Amino acid sequence: ALASEVVALLSEEPPRDYGDDLPAALRRARRGDDGYAARWRTEVRRLRGALSQAAAGRGGDPGGEERGVGLVV
């Protein structure tokens, strides 16, 4: 779920070169191959595993990063 990705992004400060724009940083973490992106993916998996069945079906619409980040923040 998108919320898991955003919470994982906020759980550890991203590298400076990811920038200050949360949706852009989220997109970069998704496609990244650095250590931060690897840790981010691990945290996303952990958070998704912790979600209930009802919450797991929400979010995930393409291009919804801005909406999702706003919802979580």
Coordinates of N, CA and C in Angstrom, one line a residue:
A1 N 0.8 -1.2 0.0 CA 0.0 0.0 0.0 C 0.9 1.2 0.0
L2 N 0.4 2.3 -0.6 CA 1.1 3.5 -0.7 C 1.5 4.1 0.7
A3 N 0.6 3.9 1.7 CA 0.9 4.4 3.0 C 2.1 3.8 3.6
S4 N 2.3 2.5 3.3 CA 3.5 1.8 3.8 C 4.8 2.4 3.2
E5 N 4.7 2.7 1.9 CA 5.9 3.3 1.2 C 6.2 4.7 1.8
V6 N 5.2 5.5 2.1 CA 5.4 6.8 2.6 C 5.9 6.8 4.0
V7 N 5.3 5.9 4.9 CA 5.8 5.8 6.2 C 7.3 5.3 6.2
A8 N 7.6 4.3 5.4 CA 9.0 3.9 5.3 C 9.9 5.0 4.9
L9 N 9.4 5.8 4.0 CA 10.2 7.0 3.5 C 10.5 7.9 4.6
L10 N 9.5 8.1 5.5 CA 9.7 9.1 6.6 C 10.4 8.4 7.8
S11 N 10.6 7.1 7.8 CA 11.2 6.5 9.0 C 12.7 6.6 9.1
E12 N 13.3 7.0 8.0 CA 14.8 7.2 7.9 C 15.0 8.4 7.0
E13 N 15.8 9.3 7.4 CA 16.0 10.5 6.5 C 16.7 10.0 5.2
P14 N 16.1 10.4 4.1 CA 16.7 10.0 2.8 C 17.9 10.8 2.5
P15 N 18.8 10.3 1.6 CA 20.0 11.1 1.2 C 19.6 12.4 0.7
R16 N 20.5 13.4 0.9 CA 20.2 14.8 0.4 C 19.9 14.8 -1.1
D17 N 20.6 14.0 -1.9 CA 20.3 14.1 -3.3 C 19.0 13.6 -3.7
Y18 N 18.2 13.0 -2.8 CA 16.8 12.6 -3.1 C 15.9 13.9 -3.1
G19 N 16.4 15.0 -2.5 CA 15.6 16.2 -2.6 C 14.6 16.3 -1.4
D20 N 13.9 17.5 -1.4 CA 12.9 17.8 -0.4 C 11.5 17.5 -0.8
D21 N 11.3 17.2 -2.0 CA 9.9 16.9 -2.5 C 9.6 15.4 -2.2
L22 N 8.6 15.2 -1.3 CA 8.3 13.8 -0.9 C 7.9 12.9 -2.0
P23 N 7.0 13.3 -2.9 CA 6.6 12.4 -4.0 C 7.7 12.1 -4.9
A24 N 8.6 13.1 -5.2 CA 9.8 12.8 -6.0 C 10.8 11.8 -5.3
A25 N 10.9 12.0 -4.0 CA 11.8 11.2 -3.2 C 11.2 9.7 -3.2
L26 N 9.9 9.6 -3.1 CA 9.3 8.3 -3.1 C 9.5 7.6 -4.4
R27 N 9.4 8.3 -5.5 CA 9.7 7.8 -6.8 C 11.1 7.3 -7.0
R28 N 12.0 8.1 -6.4 CA 13.5 7.8 -6.5 C 13.8 6.6 -5.6
A29 N 13.2 6.5 -4.5 CA 13.4 5.3 -3.6 C 12.9 4.0 -4.3
R30 N 11.8 4.1 -5.0 CA 11.2 3.0 -5.7 C 12.2 2.5 -6.8
R31 N 12.8 3.4 -7.5 CA 13.7 2.9 -8.6 C 15.2 2.9 -8.2
G32 N 15.5 3.3 -7.0 CA 16.9 3.4 -6.5 C 17.6 2.0 -6.3
D33 N 18.9 2.1 -6.4 CA 19.7 0.9 -6.2 C 20.8 1.1 -5.2
D34 N 20.6 2.2 -4.4 CA 21.6 2.5 -3.3 C 21.2 1.8 -2.0
G35 N 22.0 2.0 -1.0 CA 21.7 1.4 0.3 C 20.5 1.9 0.9
Y36 N 20.2 3.2 0.8 CA 18.9 3.7 1.3 C 17.7 3.0 0.7
A37 N 17.7 2.9 -0.6 CA 16.6 2.3 -1.3 C 16.4 0.9 -0.9
A38 N 17.5 0.2 -0.6 CA 17.4 -1.2 -0.2 C 16.8 -1.3 1.2
R39 N 17.2 -0.4 2.1 CA 16.6 -0.4 3.4 C 15.2 0.0 3.4
W40 N 14.9 1.0 2.5 CA 13.5 1.4 2.3 C 12.6 0.3 1.9
R41 N 13.1 -0.5 0.9 CA 12.3 -1.6 0.4 C 12.0 -2.7 1.5
T42 N 13.1 -2.9 2.3 CA 12.9 -3.8 3.5 C 11.9 -3.3 4.5
E43 N 11.9 -2.0 4.7 CA 10.9 -1.4 5.7 C 9.5 -1.5 5.1
V44 N 9.4 -1.2 3.8 CA 8.1 -1.3 3.1 C 7.5 -2.7 3.3
R45 N 8.3 -3.7 3.0 CA 7.9 -5.1 3.2 C 7.4 -5.4 4.6
R46 N 8.2 -4.9 5.6 CA 7.8 -5.1 7.0 C 6.5 -4.4 7.3
L47 N 6.3 -3.2 6.9 CA 5.1 -2.5 7.1 C 3.9 -3.1 6.5
R48 N 4.1 -3.5 5.2 CA 3.0 -4.2 4.5 C 2.5 -5.5 5.2
G49 N 3.5 -6.2 5.7 CA 3.2 -7.4 6.5 C 2.4 -7.1 7.7
A50 N 2.6 -5.9 8.3 CA 1.9 -5.6 9.5 C 0.5 -5.1 9.3
L51 N 0.1 -4.8 8.0 CA -1.2 -4.2 7.8 C -2.3 -5.3 7.9
S52 N -3.4 -4.9 8.3 CA -4.6 -5.8 8.3 C -5.1 -6.0 6.9
Q53 N -5.8 -7.1 6.7 CA -6.4 -7.4 5.3 C -7.2 -6.2 4.8
A54 N -8.0 -5.5 5.6 CA -8.8 -4.4 5.2 C -8.0 -3.3 4.7
A55 N -6.9 -2.9 5.4 CA -6.1 -1.8 5.1 C -5.2 -2.1 3.9
A56 N -4.9 -3.4 3.7 CA -3.9 -3.7 2.6 C -4.5 -3.5 1.2
G57 N -5.9 -3.4 1.1 CA -6.5 -3.2 -0.2 C -6.6 -1.8 -0.6
R58 N -6.2 -0.8 0.2 CA -6.3 0.6 -0.1 C -5.1 1.1 -0.8
G59 N -5.2 2.2 -1.5 CA -4.1 2.9 -2.1 C -3.6 2.3 -3.4
G60 N -2.4 2.7 -3.8 CA -1.8 2.0 -4.9 C -2.2 2.6 -6.3
D61 N -2.9 3.7 -6.4 CA -3.3 4.2 -7.7 C -2.1 4.9 -8.3
P62 N -1.9 4.6 -9.6 CA -0.7 5.3 -10.3 C -0.8 6.8 -10.2
G63 N 0.3 7.4 -10.0 CA 0.3 8.9 -9.9 C -0.3 9.5 -8.7
G64 N -0.6 8.6 -7.7 CA -1.2 9.1 -6.5 C -0.2 9.5 -5.4
E65 N 1.1 9.6 -5.7 CA 2.1 9.9 -4.7 C 1.7 11.2 -3.9
E66 N 1.3 12.3 -4.6 CA 1.0 13.5 -4.0 C -0.1 13.3 -3.0
R67 N -1.2 12.6 -3.5 CA -2.4 12.4 -2.6 C -2.0 11.5 -1.4
G68 N -1.2 10.5 -1.6 CA -0.8 9.6 -0.6 C 0.1 10.2 0.5
V69 N 1.0 11.0 0.0 CA 1.9 11.7 0.9 C 1.1 12.7 1.7
G70 N 0.2 13.4 1.1 CA -0.6 14.4 1.8 C -1.5 13.7 2.9
L71 N -2.0 12.5 2.6 CA -2.9 11.8 3.5 C -2.1 11.3 4.7
V72 N -0.9 10.8 4.5 CA -0.1 10.3 5.6 C 0.5 11.4 6.4
V73 N 1.0 12.5 5.8 CA 1.6 13.6 6.5 C 0.5 14.5 7.1

